[in-house]
Structures are given as C-alpha cells and as structure tokens.
Amino acid sequence: MNGASMPPPGRLRAGVLLSRVMSRCALEPRPPGKRWLVAGLGNPGLPGTRHSVGMAVLGQLAQRLGVAETWARDRRCAADVALASLGDAQLVLLRPRRLMNANGRSVARAVELFGLTAEEVYLVHDELDKPLGKLALKLGGSARGHNGVRSCISCLNSNAMPRLRVGIGRPIHADAVQAYVLGCFSPAEQELLPPLLERATDLLLDHIRKRSGGPLLGP
C-alpha cells in the first residue's frame, strides 16, 4: 500500500456526481437567463483574509441554498464548484483554486463549460474603498484597481459582469495595502462578518430572482 491518501467517500461521490452533472449541463439546451454563475474571488488556501471575503460570501450562499456539503473540485476549471436551485433557475457557485490575479481563467473556463455569457456571471469580491459592513452591487464597468476583477474582464473579454462589492475598508497608509488585504480580519471585525455575509447573500439572491423573473421571497 502506498502513502497516498484517498479522499473521503462522501467527497469522492460528490465529485463524481458533480462531474456528471456539469457534463450534462454543458450539453443540454436551456432557457436563456435561467442559469447563473456566482464566483467568489480570492486566494485559495487563505480563508479568513480580507482579500478572500468573496469566497466567504460564497460559503454563506452555499449554506443558505443547502449545498454547503456538495462542494467538489473540478480540474477543468481549477475551481471548487457547487450547483444549487433557486426557483426555476440554476446557480453555479464557483471558488477558483488559482491565485486572485488568475481567478479569471477559472471563471472563463466555467463560463465556457456551462454555455454562459458575461452578463450571466456575478463576481463577489472585496472593496477597499468601502468600509467594512458596506455592500454595493455594481452592474459592469471597470475593475477599479481590483486584480481579480481585472483578470475576469481580460479572460472573458467583457466588463459586463455584475459585481457584489464587499467593503473591507482601506488602511491609513497606502504602502500597507498589500499586507492589509492579505491579512486576517481582526477580532472586532470578525464580529461584524456574520451579519455582513447574511446581507450579502440576501442582496445576491434578490437580484438573481429579479433577473430570473421569480418572486423575491425565498431561501
């Protein structure tokens, strides 16, 4: 017996199921506007950092939609993926496994696999120019200096993606920005995170329901 570890049976089954579902989704026709991709931008392996707050929102979103235990790695797009239903719509939740500066490669590959357009992709990311606790939904436009968004715009050749900007605040000194975004939330900030993630999830789901033509009430 070699020293390689096997993934837990539940995760292995989830991965096989997800691969089959993704293959079927990529091939089957679908009503336009009824499938959405929601990507949480960040750095893999750095949970709890300000720069990866988009991934934290995706975790809360998966929990709300009852798919938190179904995340599975998809090597084709180098990301963790979970599929969820929202009324008649299907949500593809995606957390890239590439670094922030290359998140767009994972997002663009998933867009290709699921037959989506840039307008059907939501990007969730941190925002230095908003204080912690503030949220804003931006419908397309420039990257505003965010490297993950810039990567997505470049790889999708479009800036039409809606973005949920999650405020993390900005440090006083400009030369401290890199250490600040890659650092973890302080204990005081961590107390603000649970309601912030809940509100971010509400905002996303309401916007997606509205665009899907469904009622605003739901999970």
PDB file of C-alpha atoms in Angstrom:
ATOM      1  CA  MET A   1       0.000   0.000   0.000  1.00  0.00           C
ATOM      2  CA  ASN A   2       1.447   3.397  -0.928  1.00  0.00           C
ATOM      3  CA  GLY A   3       1.294   6.528   1.201  1.00  0.00           C
ATOM      4  CA  ALA A   4      -1.215   8.408  -0.958  1.00  0.00           C
ATOM      5  CA  SER A   5      -4.350   9.363   0.939  1.00  0.00           C
ATOM      6  CA  MET A   6      -7.778   8.730  -0.515  1.00  0.00           C
ATOM      7  CA  PRO A   7     -10.484  11.412  -0.391  1.00  0.00           C
ATOM      8  CA  PRO A   8     -13.410  10.720   1.967  1.00  0.00           C
ATOM      9  CA  PRO A   9     -16.099   8.559   0.277  1.00  0.00           C
ATOM     10  CA  GLY A  10     -18.697  11.325   0.537  1.00  0.00           C
ATOM     11  CA  ARG A  11     -16.480  13.866  -1.179  1.00  0.00           C
ATOM     12  CA  LEU A  12     -15.467  11.328  -3.819  1.00  0.00           C
ATOM     13  CA  ARG A  13     -19.131  10.609  -4.612  1.00  0.00           C
ATOM     14  CA  ALA A  14     -19.893  14.338  -4.707  1.00  0.00           C
ATOM     15  CA  GLY A  15     -17.046  14.877  -7.152  1.00  0.00           C
ATOM     16  CA  VAL A  16     -18.216  12.106  -9.471  1.00  0.00           C
ATOM     17  CA  LEU A  17     -21.808  13.382  -9.337  1.00  0.00           C
ATOM     18  CA  LEU A  18     -20.737  16.968  -9.980  1.00  0.00           C
ATOM     19  CA  SER A  19     -18.642  15.917 -12.970  1.00  0.00           C
ATOM     20  CA  ARG A  20     -21.607  14.084 -14.475  1.00  0.00           C
ATOM     21  CA  VAL A  21     -23.967  16.983 -13.823  1.00  0.00           C
ATOM     22  CA  MET A  22     -21.554  19.514 -15.300  1.00  0.00           C
ATOM     23  CA  SER A  23     -21.130  17.413 -18.417  1.00  0.00           C
ATOM     24  CA  ARG A  24     -24.890  17.165 -18.827  1.00  0.00           C
ATOM     25  CA  CYS A  25     -25.406  20.880 -18.168  1.00  0.00           C
ATOM     26  CA  ALA A  26     -22.801  21.811 -20.750  1.00  0.00           C
ATOM     27  CA  LEU A  27     -24.545  19.735 -23.405  1.00  0.00           C
ATOM     28  CA  GLU A  28     -28.237  20.248 -22.739  1.00  0.00           C
ATOM     29  CA  PRO A  29     -30.102  23.281 -24.131  1.00  0.00           C
ATOM     30  CA  ARG A  30     -31.512  25.651 -21.533  1.00  0.00           C
ATOM     31  CA  PRO A  31     -33.930  28.571 -21.387  1.00  0.00           C
ATOM     32  CA  PRO A  32     -31.963  31.828 -21.670  1.00  0.00           C
ATOM     33  CA  GLY A  33     -31.370  33.673 -18.425  1.00  0.00           C
ATOM     34  CA  LYS A  34     -32.156  30.705 -16.197  1.00  0.00           C
ATOM     35  CA  ARG A  35     -28.622  29.732 -15.257  1.00  0.00           C
ATOM     36  CA  TRP A  36     -26.232  31.985 -13.389  1.00  0.00           C
ATOM     37  CA  LEU A  37     -22.645  31.627 -12.270  1.00  0.00           C
ATOM     38  CA  VAL A  38     -21.644  33.235  -8.980  1.00  0.00           C
ATOM     39  CA  ALA A  39     -17.883  33.424  -8.443  1.00  0.00           C
ATOM     40  CA  GLY A  40     -16.298  34.310  -5.120  1.00  0.00           C
ATOM     41  CA  LEU A  41     -12.931  35.877  -5.898  1.00  0.00           C
ATOM     42  CA  GLY A  42      -9.984  35.313  -3.584  1.00  0.00           C
ATOM     43  CA  ASN A  43      -6.820  33.362  -2.910  1.00  0.00           C
ATOM     44  CA  PRO A  44      -7.132  29.601  -2.325  1.00  0.00           C
ATOM     45  CA  GLY A  45      -5.725  28.419   0.963  1.00  0.00           C
ATOM     46  CA  LEU A  46      -6.129  31.838   2.620  1.00  0.00           C
ATOM     47  CA  PRO A  47      -9.579  31.733   4.231  1.00  0.00           C
ATOM     48  CA  GLY A  48     -10.356  34.440   6.732  1.00  0.00           C
ATOM     49  CA  THR A  49      -8.327  37.106   4.937  1.00  0.00           C
ATOM     50  CA  ARG A  50      -9.858  40.363   3.781  1.00  0.00           C
ATOM     51  CA  HIS A  51      -8.920  39.697   0.151  1.00  0.00           C
ATOM     52  CA  SER A  52     -10.862  36.405   0.191  1.00  0.00           C
ATOM     53  CA  VAL A  53     -14.089  37.753   1.678  1.00  0.00           C
ATOM     54  CA  GLY A  54     -15.788  36.977  -1.654  1.00  0.00           C
ATOM     55  CA  MET A  55     -15.158  33.295  -1.015  1.00  0.00           C
ATOM     56  CA  ALA A  56     -16.666  33.674   2.462  1.00  0.00           C
ATOM     57  CA  VAL A  57     -19.833  35.067   0.877  1.00  0.00           C
ATOM     58  CA  LEU A  58     -19.949  32.014  -1.411  1.00  0.00           C
ATOM     59  CA  GLY A  59     -19.699  29.777   1.635  1.00  0.00           C
ATOM     60  CA  GLN A  60     -22.685  31.532   3.213  1.00  0.00           C
ATOM     61  CA  LEU A  61     -24.587  31.383  -0.076  1.00  0.00           C
ATOM     62  CA  ALA A  62     -23.992  27.631  -0.344  1.00  0.00           C
ATOM     63  CA  GLN A  63     -25.150  27.203   3.249  1.00  0.00           C
ATOM     64  CA  ARG A  64     -28.348  29.163   2.575  1.00  0.00           C
ATOM     65  CA  LEU A  65     -29.099  27.106  -0.545  1.00  0.00           C
ATOM     66  CA  GLY A  66     -28.448  23.784   1.202  1.00  0.00           C
ATOM     67  CA  VAL A  67     -25.409  22.782  -0.868  1.00  0.00           C
ATOM     68  CA  ALA A  68     -22.596  23.506   1.596  1.00  0.00           C
ATOM     69  CA  GLU A  69     -21.666  19.808   1.739  1.00  0.00           C
ATOM     70  CA  THR A  70     -21.538  19.352  -2.035  1.00  0.00           C
ATOM     71  CA  TRP A  71     -18.515  21.458  -2.978  1.00  0.00           C
ATOM     72  CA  ALA A  72     -16.297  19.419  -5.290  1.00  0.00           C
ATOM     73  CA  ARG A  73     -13.113  20.181  -7.152  1.00  0.00           C
ATOM     74  CA  ASP A  74     -13.385  20.434 -10.920  1.00  0.00           C
ATOM     75  CA  ARG A  75      -9.962  20.248 -12.537  1.00  0.00           C
ATOM     76  CA  ARG A  76     -11.234  21.523 -15.881  1.00  0.00           C
ATOM     77  CA  CYS A  77     -11.734  24.994 -14.480  1.00  0.00           C
ATOM     78  CA  ALA A  78      -9.373  24.700 -11.493  1.00  0.00           C
ATOM     79  CA  ALA A  79     -12.100  25.572  -9.010  1.00  0.00           C
ATOM     80  CA  ASP A  80     -14.405  24.217  -6.352  1.00  0.00           C
ATOM     81  CA  VAL A  81     -17.949  24.077  -7.698  1.00  0.00           C
ATOM     82  CA  ALA A  82     -21.386  23.524  -6.189  1.00  0.00           C
ATOM     83  CA  LEU A  83     -24.711  23.501  -8.027  1.00  0.00           C
ATOM     84  CA  ALA A  84     -27.917  24.845  -6.492  1.00  0.00           C
ATOM     85  CA  SER A  85     -31.502  25.560  -7.483  1.00  0.00           C
ATOM     86  CA  LEU A  86     -33.259  28.884  -6.955  1.00  0.00           C
ATOM     87  CA  GLY A  87     -36.837  28.509  -8.100  1.00  0.00           C
ATOM     88  CA  ASP A  88     -36.653  27.665 -11.798  1.00  0.00           C
ATOM     89  CA  ALA A  89     -33.090  28.959 -12.068  1.00  0.00           C
ATOM     90  CA  GLN A  90     -29.850  27.070 -11.569  1.00  0.00           C
ATOM     91  CA  LEU A  91     -26.901  28.599  -9.755  1.00  0.00           C
ATOM     92  CA  VAL A  92     -23.329  27.519 -10.377  1.00  0.00           C
ATOM     93  CA  LEU A  93     -21.295  28.506  -7.325  1.00  0.00           C
ATOM     94  CA  LEU A  94     -17.577  28.765  -8.007  1.00  0.00           C
ATOM     95  CA  ARG A  95     -14.500  29.344  -5.849  1.00  0.00           C
ATOM     96  CA  PRO A  96     -11.347  29.492  -8.008  1.00  0.00           C
ATOM     97  CA  ARG A  97      -8.306  27.469  -6.979  1.00  0.00           C
ATOM     98  CA  ARG A  98      -5.988  29.855  -8.787  1.00  0.00           C
ATOM     99  CA  LEU A  99      -4.463  32.955  -7.202  1.00  0.00           C
ATOM    100  CA  MET A 100      -6.503  36.157  -7.285  1.00  0.00           C
ATOM    101  CA  ASN A 101      -4.577  37.576 -10.250  1.00  0.00           C
ATOM    102  CA  ALA A 102      -5.566  34.494 -12.299  1.00  0.00           C
ATOM    103  CA  ASN A 103      -9.129  33.986 -11.000  1.00  0.00           C
ATOM    104  CA  GLY A 104     -10.434  34.985 -14.411  1.00  0.00           C
ATOM    105  CA  ARG A 105      -9.040  31.850 -16.033  1.00  0.00           C
ATOM    106  CA  SER A 106     -11.187  29.665 -13.780  1.00  0.00           C
ATOM    107  CA  VAL A 107     -14.255  31.842 -14.275  1.00  0.00           C
ATOM    108  CA  ALA A 108     -13.859  31.940 -18.067  1.00  0.00           C
ATOM    109  CA  ARG A 109     -13.438  28.173 -18.298  1.00  0.00           C
ATOM    110  CA  ALA A 110     -16.586  27.602 -16.211  1.00  0.00           C
ATOM    111  CA  VAL A 111     -18.473  30.068 -18.422  1.00  0.00           C
ATOM    112  CA  GLU A 112     -17.411  28.015 -21.431  1.00  0.00           C
ATOM    113  CA  LEU A 113     -18.364  24.698 -19.820  1.00  0.00           C
ATOM    114  CA  PHE A 114     -21.841  25.909 -18.831  1.00  0.00           C
ATOM    115  CA  GLY A 115     -22.535  27.847 -22.014  1.00  0.00           C
ATOM    116  CA  LEU A 116     -22.965  31.184 -20.249  1.00  0.00           C
ATOM    117  CA  THR A 117     -22.368  34.811 -21.200  1.00  0.00           C
ATOM    118  CA  ALA A 118     -20.547  37.501 -19.225  1.00  0.00           C
ATOM    119  CA  GLU A 119     -23.897  39.068 -18.269  1.00  0.00           C
ATOM    120  CA  GLU A 120     -24.830  35.805 -16.511  1.00  0.00           C
ATOM    121  CA  VAL A 121     -21.766  35.882 -14.249  1.00  0.00           C
ATOM    122  CA  TYR A 122     -21.755  37.501 -10.802  1.00  0.00           C
ATOM    123  CA  LEU A 123     -18.397  38.397  -9.264  1.00  0.00           C
ATOM    124  CA  VAL A 124     -18.211  38.736  -5.476  1.00  0.00           C
ATOM    125  CA  HIS A 125     -15.099  40.488  -4.200  1.00  0.00           C
ATOM    126  CA  ASP A 126     -13.550  42.721  -1.562  1.00  0.00           C
ATOM    127  CA  GLU A 127     -13.670  46.505  -1.935  1.00  0.00           C
ATOM    128  CA  LEU A 128     -11.059  48.763  -0.331  1.00  0.00           C
ATOM    129  CA  ASP A 129     -12.999  51.959  -0.982  1.00  0.00           C
ATOM    130  CA  LYS A 130     -15.971  50.926   1.156  1.00  0.00           C
ATOM    131  CA  PRO A 131     -15.879  50.468   4.933  1.00  0.00           C
ATOM    132  CA  LEU A 132     -16.400  47.055   6.427  1.00  0.00           C
ATOM    133  CA  GLY A 133     -20.120  46.315   6.529  1.00  0.00           C
ATOM    134  CA  LYS A 134     -20.997  48.238   3.375  1.00  0.00           C
ATOM    135  CA  LEU A 135     -22.187  46.432   0.242  1.00  0.00           C
ATOM    136  CA  ALA A 136     -22.756  47.621  -3.311  1.00  0.00           C
ATOM    137  CA  LEU A 137     -23.985  45.833  -6.402  1.00  0.00           C
ATOM    138  CA  LYS A 138     -22.269  47.227  -9.479  1.00  0.00           C
ATOM    139  CA  LEU A 139     -23.555  46.378 -12.955  1.00  0.00           C
ATOM    140  CA  GLY A 140     -20.436  46.073 -15.085  1.00  0.00           C
ATOM    141  CA  GLY A 141     -17.759  48.696 -15.639  1.00  0.00           C
ATOM    142  CA  SER A 142     -14.050  48.893 -14.948  1.00  0.00           C
ATOM    143  CA  ALA A 143     -12.033  46.807 -12.492  1.00  0.00           C
ATOM    144  CA  ARG A 144     -11.377  49.861 -10.267  1.00  0.00           C
ATOM    145  CA  GLY A 145      -7.919  48.521  -9.471  1.00  0.00           C
ATOM    146  CA  HIS A 146      -9.047  45.067  -8.330  1.00  0.00           C
ATOM    147  CA  ASN A 147      -6.723  42.434  -9.802  1.00  0.00           C
ATOM    148  CA  GLY A 148      -9.232  39.592  -9.602  1.00  0.00           C
ATOM    149  CA  VAL A 149     -11.866  41.599 -11.463  1.00  0.00           C
ATOM    150  CA  ARG A 150      -9.247  42.729 -13.972  1.00  0.00           C
ATOM    151  CA  SER A 151      -8.356  39.083 -14.622  1.00  0.00           C
ATOM    152  CA  CYS A 152     -12.026  38.227 -15.205  1.00  0.00           C
ATOM    153  CA  ILE A 153     -12.503  41.143 -17.598  1.00  0.00           C
ATOM    154  CA  SER A 154      -9.415  40.102 -19.550  1.00  0.00           C
ATOM    155  CA  CYS A 155     -10.275  36.389 -19.740  1.00  0.00           C
ATOM    156  CA  LEU A 156     -13.954  36.956 -20.589  1.00  0.00           C
ATOM    157  CA  ASN A 157     -13.145  39.832 -22.934  1.00  0.00           C
ATOM    158  CA  SER A 158     -16.037  41.721 -21.360  1.00  0.00           C
ATOM    159  CA  ASN A 159     -16.728  44.063 -18.448  1.00  0.00           C
ATOM    160  CA  ALA A 160     -20.466  43.321 -18.352  1.00  0.00           C
ATOM    161  CA  MET A 161     -20.379  41.082 -15.251  1.00  0.00           C
ATOM    162  CA  PRO A 162     -22.420  42.307 -12.255  1.00  0.00           C
ATOM    163  CA  ARG A 163     -20.237  42.588  -9.139  1.00  0.00           C
ATOM    164  CA  LEU A 164     -21.107  42.445  -5.483  1.00  0.00           C
ATOM    165  CA  ARG A 165     -18.514  44.661  -3.799  1.00  0.00           C
ATOM    166  CA  VAL A 166     -17.974  43.818  -0.137  1.00  0.00           C
ATOM    167  CA  GLY A 167     -16.386  46.641   1.823  1.00  0.00           C
ATOM    168  CA  ILE A 168     -13.256  45.841   3.843  1.00  0.00           C
ATOM    169  CA  GLY A 169     -12.049  49.411   4.446  1.00  0.00           C
ATOM    170  CA  ARG A 170      -8.693  50.904   3.497  1.00  0.00           C
ATOM    171  CA  PRO A 171      -5.599  51.213   5.700  1.00  0.00           C
ATOM    172  CA  ILE A 172      -4.366  54.681   6.601  1.00  0.00           C
ATOM    173  CA  HIS A 173      -1.014  54.274   4.857  1.00  0.00           C
ATOM    174  CA  ALA A 174      -1.012  53.473   1.139  1.00  0.00           C
ATOM    175  CA  ASP A 175       2.114  51.301   1.411  1.00  0.00           C
ATOM    176  CA  ALA A 176       0.267  48.985   3.829  1.00  0.00           C
ATOM    177  CA  VAL A 177      -2.454  47.932   1.374  1.00  0.00           C
ATOM    178  CA  GLN A 178      -0.914  44.595   0.348  1.00  0.00           C
ATOM    179  CA  ALA A 179      -0.317  43.443   3.915  1.00  0.00           C
ATOM    180  CA  TYR A 180      -3.772  44.686   4.876  1.00  0.00           C
ATOM    181  CA  VAL A 181      -5.744  42.802   2.211  1.00  0.00           C
ATOM    182  CA  LEU A 182      -3.738  39.619   2.745  1.00  0.00           C
ATOM    183  CA  GLY A 183      -4.182  39.844   6.497  1.00  0.00           C
ATOM    184  CA  CYS A 184      -6.962  38.280   8.555  1.00  0.00           C
ATOM    185  CA  PHE A 185      -9.880  40.236   9.946  1.00  0.00           C
ATOM    186  CA  SER A 186      -9.291  41.492  13.466  1.00  0.00           C
ATOM    187  CA  PRO A 187     -11.352  40.011  16.316  1.00  0.00           C
ATOM    188  CA  ALA A 188     -13.550  43.130  16.329  1.00  0.00           C
ATOM    189  CA  GLU A 189     -14.062  42.884  12.559  1.00  0.00           C
ATOM    190  CA  GLN A 190     -14.872  39.184  12.803  1.00  0.00           C
ATOM    191  CA  GLU A 191     -17.868  40.036  14.978  1.00  0.00           C
ATOM    192  CA  LEU A 192     -19.273  42.067  12.080  1.00  0.00           C
ATOM    193  CA  LEU A 193     -18.820  39.330   9.496  1.00  0.00           C
ATOM    194  CA  PRO A 194     -21.818  37.002  10.155  1.00  0.00           C
ATOM    195  CA  PRO A 195     -24.500  39.680   9.575  1.00  0.00           C
ATOM    196  CA  LEU A 196     -22.483  41.083   6.665  1.00  0.00           C
ATOM    197  CA  LEU A 197     -22.349  37.679   4.949  1.00  0.00           C
ATOM    198  CA  GLU A 198     -26.085  37.243   5.526  1.00  0.00           C
ATOM    199  CA  ARG A 199     -26.877  40.612   3.972  1.00  0.00           C
ATOM    200  CA  ALA A 200     -24.557  39.917   1.049  1.00  0.00           C
ATOM    201  CA  THR A 201     -26.370  36.638   0.441  1.00  0.00           C
ATOM    202  CA  ASP A 202     -29.769  38.372   0.604  1.00  0.00           C
ATOM    203  CA  LEU A 203     -28.657  41.003  -1.894  1.00  0.00           C
ATOM    204  CA  LEU A 204     -27.325  38.435  -4.338  1.00  0.00           C
ATOM    205  CA  LEU A 205     -30.355  36.168  -4.186  1.00  0.00           C
ATOM    206  CA  ASP A 206     -32.846  39.019  -4.527  1.00  0.00           C
ATOM    207  CA  HIS A 207     -31.031  40.385  -7.558  1.00  0.00           C
ATOM    208  CA  ILE A 208     -30.812  36.970  -9.211  1.00  0.00           C
ATOM    209  CA  ARG A 209     -34.506  36.268  -8.514  1.00  0.00           C
ATOM    210  CA  LYS A 210     -35.454  39.592 -10.043  1.00  0.00           C
ATOM    211  CA  ARG A 211     -33.435  38.900 -13.195  1.00  0.00           C
ATOM    212  CA  SER A 212     -34.824  35.367 -13.372  1.00  0.00           C
ATOM    213  CA  GLY A 213     -38.396  36.633 -13.191  1.00  0.00           C
ATOM    214  CA  GLY A 214     -39.136  34.891  -9.907  1.00  0.00           C
ATOM    215  CA  PRO A 215     -40.540  36.138  -6.567  1.00  0.00           C
ATOM    216  CA  LEU A 216     -38.198  37.960  -4.200  1.00  0.00           C
ATOM    217  CA  LEU A 217     -39.079  35.789  -1.194  1.00  0.00           C
ATOM    218  CA  GLY A 218     -37.142  32.548  -0.762  1.00  0.00           C
ATOM    219  CA  PRO A 219     -34.093  30.996   0.959  1.00  0.00           C
TER     220      PRO A 219
END
